[in-house]
Amino acid sequence: MSESSGATPRLTLLRGDITEQQVDAIVNAANSSLLGGGGVDGAIHRRGGPEILEECRALRASKYGRGLPTGRAAATTAGRLPARWVIHTVGPVFSSSDDRSELLADCHRNSLLVAEELGARSVAFPAISTGVYRWPIDDAAIIALRTVSQAPSSVAEIRFVLFDDRALTAFRQAADSLGLPLG
Ligand code: AR6
């Protein structure tokens, strides 16, 4: 059995600001342009400084000329942030008529794959798609936690950083209903 398929990452939930996290990699809820936006994306670029945008532009000029597709993930430096890397992923916009849950799950799976390629041991996620993209927080929490708990990973700690009490409560309840132990 490979090292990565044997380990179970420690799962933690906390209320806070993802830009302040002392982890190897933080995940950004970006958009396909990779050129910044509001919400967590805006905060990461603002606090991380121009180096992040420079690397995003380089990704657009090379591998992702048409933008980063929804559900995919790509890494840059974290600039001035305490983390070493930012893993940018593009969540789906919520739709009540079209089930895009697999795309939201892909964001989590692909971000963890990129983290593994980087050699990151600790990764912090925001609640992807639950802001501007309007995904209901209770459902997003179930998808996020179920996906990371099922993805084989050599990452030692997966941390969800929730911006408000409502989101923290939703993630705690989701962990409880999925029977996931929290570290
Ligand atoms: N730390 C942790 N969580 C945060 C922070 C922060 N500093 N700031 C906001 N949140 P959103 P989306 C929470 O809108 O829904 C951007 O313009 C927020 O409360 O950032 O995936 C991008 O460029 C919410 O729960 O991302 C895209 O265009 C969660 O982060 C679009 O928004 C996600 O909210 C992506 O929309």
Short mmCIF file of C-alpha atoms and ligand atoms in Angstrom, two decimals:
data_model
loop_
_atom_site.label_atom_id
_atom_site.label_comp_id
_atom_site.label_asym_id
_atom_site.label_seq_id
_atom_site.Cartn_x
_atom_site.Cartn_y
_atom_site.Cartn_z
CA MET A 1 0.00 0.00 0.00
CA SER A 2 1.38 3.44 -0.84
CA GLU A 3 2.03 5.93 1.91
CA SER A 4 -0.67 8.28 0.63
CA SER A 5 -3.49 5.76 0.66
CA GLY A 6 -2.87 4.62 4.23
CA ALA A 7 -3.08 7.82 6.22
CA THR A 8 -6.16 9.61 7.45
CA PRO A 9 -5.74 13.37 7.65
CA ARG A 10 -6.70 15.12 10.87
CA LEU A 11 -9.81 17.19 10.24
CA THR A 12 -10.26 20.50 12.06
CA LEU A 13 -12.89 23.25 11.91
CA LEU A 14 -12.48 26.79 13.12
CA ARG A 15 -13.98 30.22 12.76
CA GLY A 16 -11.49 32.68 11.32
CA ASP A 17 -9.82 34.36 8.40
CA ILE A 18 -8.07 32.02 5.98
CA THR A 19 -5.42 34.60 5.12
CA GLU A 20 -4.06 34.33 8.68
CA GLN A 21 -3.64 30.56 8.73
CA GLN A 22 -0.24 29.06 9.49
CA VAL A 23 -0.52 26.11 7.14
CA ASP A 24 1.45 24.96 4.11
CA ALA A 25 -1.34 25.73 1.63
CA ILE A 26 -4.58 27.67 1.66
CA VAL A 27 -7.30 27.12 -0.91
CA ASN A 28 -8.80 30.10 -2.70
CA ALA A 29 -12.43 30.18 -3.89
CA ALA A 30 -11.43 31.87 -7.14
CA ASN A 31 -13.15 32.39 -10.48
CA SER A 32 -12.04 31.10 -13.89
CA SER A 33 -10.19 34.29 -14.78
CA LEU A 34 -7.76 33.77 -11.86
CA LEU A 35 -7.40 37.53 -11.83
CA GLY A 36 -9.06 38.21 -8.50
CA GLY A 37 -12.50 39.16 -7.25
CA GLY A 38 -14.34 39.75 -4.00
CA GLY A 39 -14.87 37.56 -0.92
CA VAL A 40 -12.06 35.24 0.09
CA ASP A 41 -10.36 35.75 -3.30
CA GLY A 42 -10.17 39.49 -2.77
CA ALA A 43 -8.81 39.05 0.76
CA ILE A 44 -6.09 36.63 -0.38
CA HIS A 45 -4.85 38.91 -3.16
CA ARG A 46 -5.05 42.00 -0.96
CA ARG A 47 -3.12 40.52 1.93
CA GLY A 48 -0.82 38.27 -0.11
CA GLY A 49 0.38 41.07 -2.39
CA PRO A 50 1.07 41.33 -6.14
CA GLU A 51 3.22 38.20 -6.46
CA ILE A 52 0.11 36.01 -6.38
CA LEU A 53 -1.52 37.91 -9.23
CA GLU A 54 1.72 37.76 -11.23
CA GLU A 55 1.74 33.96 -10.98
CA CYS A 56 -1.96 33.83 -11.81
CA ARG A 57 -1.30 35.84 -14.94
CA ALA A 58 1.52 33.42 -15.83
CA LEU A 59 -0.91 30.49 -15.46
CA ARG A 60 -3.33 32.28 -17.81
CA ALA A 61 -0.51 32.86 -20.30
CA SER A 62 0.54 29.19 -20.25
CA LYS A 63 -1.57 26.27 -19.07
CA TYR A 64 -4.94 27.99 -18.65
CA GLY A 65 -5.26 30.38 -21.59
CA ARG A 66 -9.04 30.05 -21.49
CA GLY A 67 -9.22 30.25 -17.71
CA LEU A 68 -9.26 27.62 -14.99
CA PRO A 69 -12.30 25.39 -15.55
CA THR A 70 -14.86 24.95 -12.75
CA GLY A 71 -13.82 22.12 -10.42
CA ARG A 72 -10.11 22.30 -11.26
CA ALA A 73 -7.24 23.58 -9.10
CA ALA A 74 -3.86 25.23 -9.67
CA ALA A 75 -1.19 26.53 -7.28
CA THR A 76 0.77 29.75 -6.93
CA THR A 77 2.99 31.27 -4.30
CA ALA A 78 1.23 32.72 -1.26
CA GLY A 79 3.26 35.94 -1.48
CA ARG A 80 3.27 37.71 1.89
CA LEU A 81 0.78 35.34 3.56
CA PRO A 82 1.99 32.96 6.29
CA ALA A 83 1.15 29.97 4.04
CA ARG A 84 3.63 28.80 1.39
CA TRP A 85 1.15 28.25 -1.41
CA VAL A 86 -2.30 29.30 -2.55
CA ILE A 87 -4.27 26.60 -4.36
CA HIS A 88 -6.82 28.34 -6.56
CA THR A 89 -9.97 26.43 -7.37
CA VAL A 90 -13.19 27.48 -9.09
CA GLY A 91 -16.40 26.47 -7.39
CA PRO A 92 -19.68 26.08 -9.26
CA VAL A 93 -22.37 28.74 -9.02
CA PHE A 94 -25.31 27.17 -7.16
CA SER A 95 -28.32 26.24 -9.27
CA SER A 96 -31.58 24.84 -7.93
CA SER A 97 -32.42 23.30 -11.33
CA ASP A 98 -29.05 21.72 -12.16
CA ASP A 99 -27.18 19.49 -9.67
CA ARG A 100 -23.57 20.72 -9.68
CA SER A 101 -22.54 18.85 -6.52
CA GLU A 102 -19.89 16.80 -8.34
CA LEU A 103 -18.17 19.99 -9.46
CA LEU A 104 -18.08 21.21 -5.86
CA ALA A 105 -16.67 17.83 -4.82
CA ASP A 106 -14.08 18.09 -7.65
CA CYS A 107 -12.84 21.39 -6.21
CA HIS A 108 -12.01 19.62 -2.95
CA ARG A 109 -10.54 16.48 -4.55
CA ASN A 110 -8.42 18.42 -7.05
CA SER A 111 -7.19 20.90 -4.45
CA LEU A 112 -6.00 17.98 -2.32
CA LEU A 113 -4.27 16.42 -5.32
CA VAL A 114 -2.43 19.67 -5.98
CA ALA A 115 -1.54 19.90 -2.28
CA GLU A 116 -0.07 16.45 -2.48
CA GLU A 117 1.95 17.30 -5.58
CA LEU A 118 3.35 20.32 -3.74
CA GLY A 119 4.24 18.21 -0.70
CA ALA A 120 1.94 20.27 1.55
CA ARG A 121 1.29 18.63 4.93
CA SER A 122 -1.44 21.01 6.09
CA VAL A 123 -4.17 22.58 3.97
CA ALA A 124 -6.87 25.12 4.87
CA PHE A 125 -10.11 25.37 2.90
CA PRO A 126 -12.76 28.10 2.95
CA ALA A 127 -16.42 27.19 2.40
CA ILE A 128 -16.12 27.18 -1.41
CA SER A 129 -19.13 28.49 -3.40
CA THR A 130 -21.08 29.58 -0.30
CA GLY A 131 -20.67 33.35 -0.78
CA VAL A 132 -21.08 35.09 -4.13
CA TYR A 133 -21.85 31.69 -5.72
CA ARG A 134 -24.80 31.20 -3.30
CA TRP A 135 -24.45 27.51 -2.40
CA PRO A 136 -26.55 26.76 0.73
CA ILE A 137 -24.07 26.37 3.58
CA ASP A 138 -25.54 23.16 5.10
CA ASP A 139 -25.35 21.33 1.78
CA ALA A 140 -21.91 22.72 0.91
CA ALA A 141 -20.63 21.56 4.31
CA ILE A 142 -21.80 17.98 3.71
CA ILE A 143 -20.25 17.87 0.23
CA ALA A 144 -16.96 19.38 1.39
CA LEU A 145 -16.52 17.14 4.44
CA ARG A 146 -17.70 13.94 2.73
CA THR A 147 -15.32 14.55 -0.17
CA VAL A 148 -12.19 15.28 1.83
CA SER A 149 -12.87 12.40 4.20
CA GLN A 150 -13.13 9.98 1.28
CA ALA A 151 -10.18 11.27 -0.74
CA PRO A 152 -6.97 9.33 -0.14
CA SER A 153 -4.36 11.86 0.87
CA SER A 154 -0.91 12.12 2.39
CA VAL A 155 -1.83 15.53 3.82
CA ALA A 156 -1.64 15.37 7.63
CA GLU A 157 -4.18 18.11 8.47
CA ILE A 158 -7.18 19.45 6.61
CA ARG A 159 -8.60 22.56 8.23
CA PHE A 160 -11.85 24.30 7.30
CA VAL A 161 -11.74 27.99 8.12
CA LEU A 162 -15.25 29.35 8.41
CA PHE A 163 -15.83 33.06 8.32
CA ASP A 164 -18.87 33.27 10.59
CA ASP A 165 -20.70 31.31 13.29
CA ARG A 166 -23.42 30.20 10.91
CA ALA A 167 -20.87 28.49 8.66
CA LEU A 168 -18.98 26.98 11.60
CA THR A 169 -22.21 25.52 12.99
CA ALA A 170 -23.13 24.09 9.59
CA PHE A 171 -19.75 22.36 9.29
CA ARG A 172 -19.93 21.02 12.87
CA GLN A 173 -23.38 19.59 12.22
CA ALA A 174 -22.24 18.10 8.91
CA ALA A 175 -19.25 16.41 10.59
CA ASP A 176 -21.59 15.05 13.23
CA SER A 177 -24.11 13.70 10.73
CA LEU A 178 -21.33 12.07 8.67
CA GLY A 179 -19.81 10.55 11.84
CA LEU A 180 -16.45 12.23 11.23
CA PRO A 181 -14.15 12.68 14.21
CA LEU A 182 -12.66 16.18 14.56
CA GLY A 183 -9.06 16.69 15.65
N1 AR6 B 1 -11.51 33.77 5.25
C1 AR6 B 1 -12.34 32.70 5.24
N2 AR6 B 1 -13.54 32.69 4.63
C2 AR6 B 1 -13.91 33.82 4.00
C3 AR6 B 1 -13.11 34.98 3.95
C4 AR6 B 1 -11.86 34.93 4.62
N3 AR6 B 1 -11.02 35.97 4.64
N4 AR6 B 1 -13.79 35.93 3.25
C5 AR6 B 1 -14.96 35.40 2.87
N5 AR6 B 1 -15.06 34.13 3.34
P1 AR6 B 1 -16.82 33.79 -1.65
P2 AR6 B 1 -17.61 31.84 -3.73
C6 AR6 B 1 -16.13 33.14 3.17
O1 AR6 B 1 -17.86 34.74 -2.09
O2 AR6 B 1 -18.99 31.79 -3.20
C7 AR6 B 1 -15.18 35.96 -5.66
O3 AR6 B 1 -15.47 37.22 -6.16
C8 AR6 B 1 -17.51 33.64 2.83
O4 AR6 B 1 -18.20 34.03 4.01
O5 AR6 B 1 -15.48 34.29 -1.30
O6 AR6 B 1 -16.91 30.57 -4.09
C9 AR6 B 1 -14.38 35.10 -6.64
O7 AR6 B 1 -13.50 35.87 -7.43
C10 AR6 B 1 -18.12 32.39 2.21
O8 AR6 B 1 -18.63 31.52 3.21
O9 AR6 B 1 -16.57 32.62 -2.76
C11 AR6 B 1 -15.47 34.48 -7.47
O10 AR6 B 1 -15.90 35.35 -8.50
C12 AR6 B 1 -16.95 31.69 1.55
O11 AR6 B 1 -15.78 32.34 2.06
C13 AR6 B 1 -16.59 34.28 -6.49
O12 AR6 B 1 -16.40 35.26 -5.47
C14 AR6 B 1 -16.93 31.75 0.05
O13 AR6 B 1 -17.41 33.00 -0.40
C15 AR6 B 1 -16.54 32.92 -5.84
O14 AR6 B 1 -17.67 32.76 -5.01
#
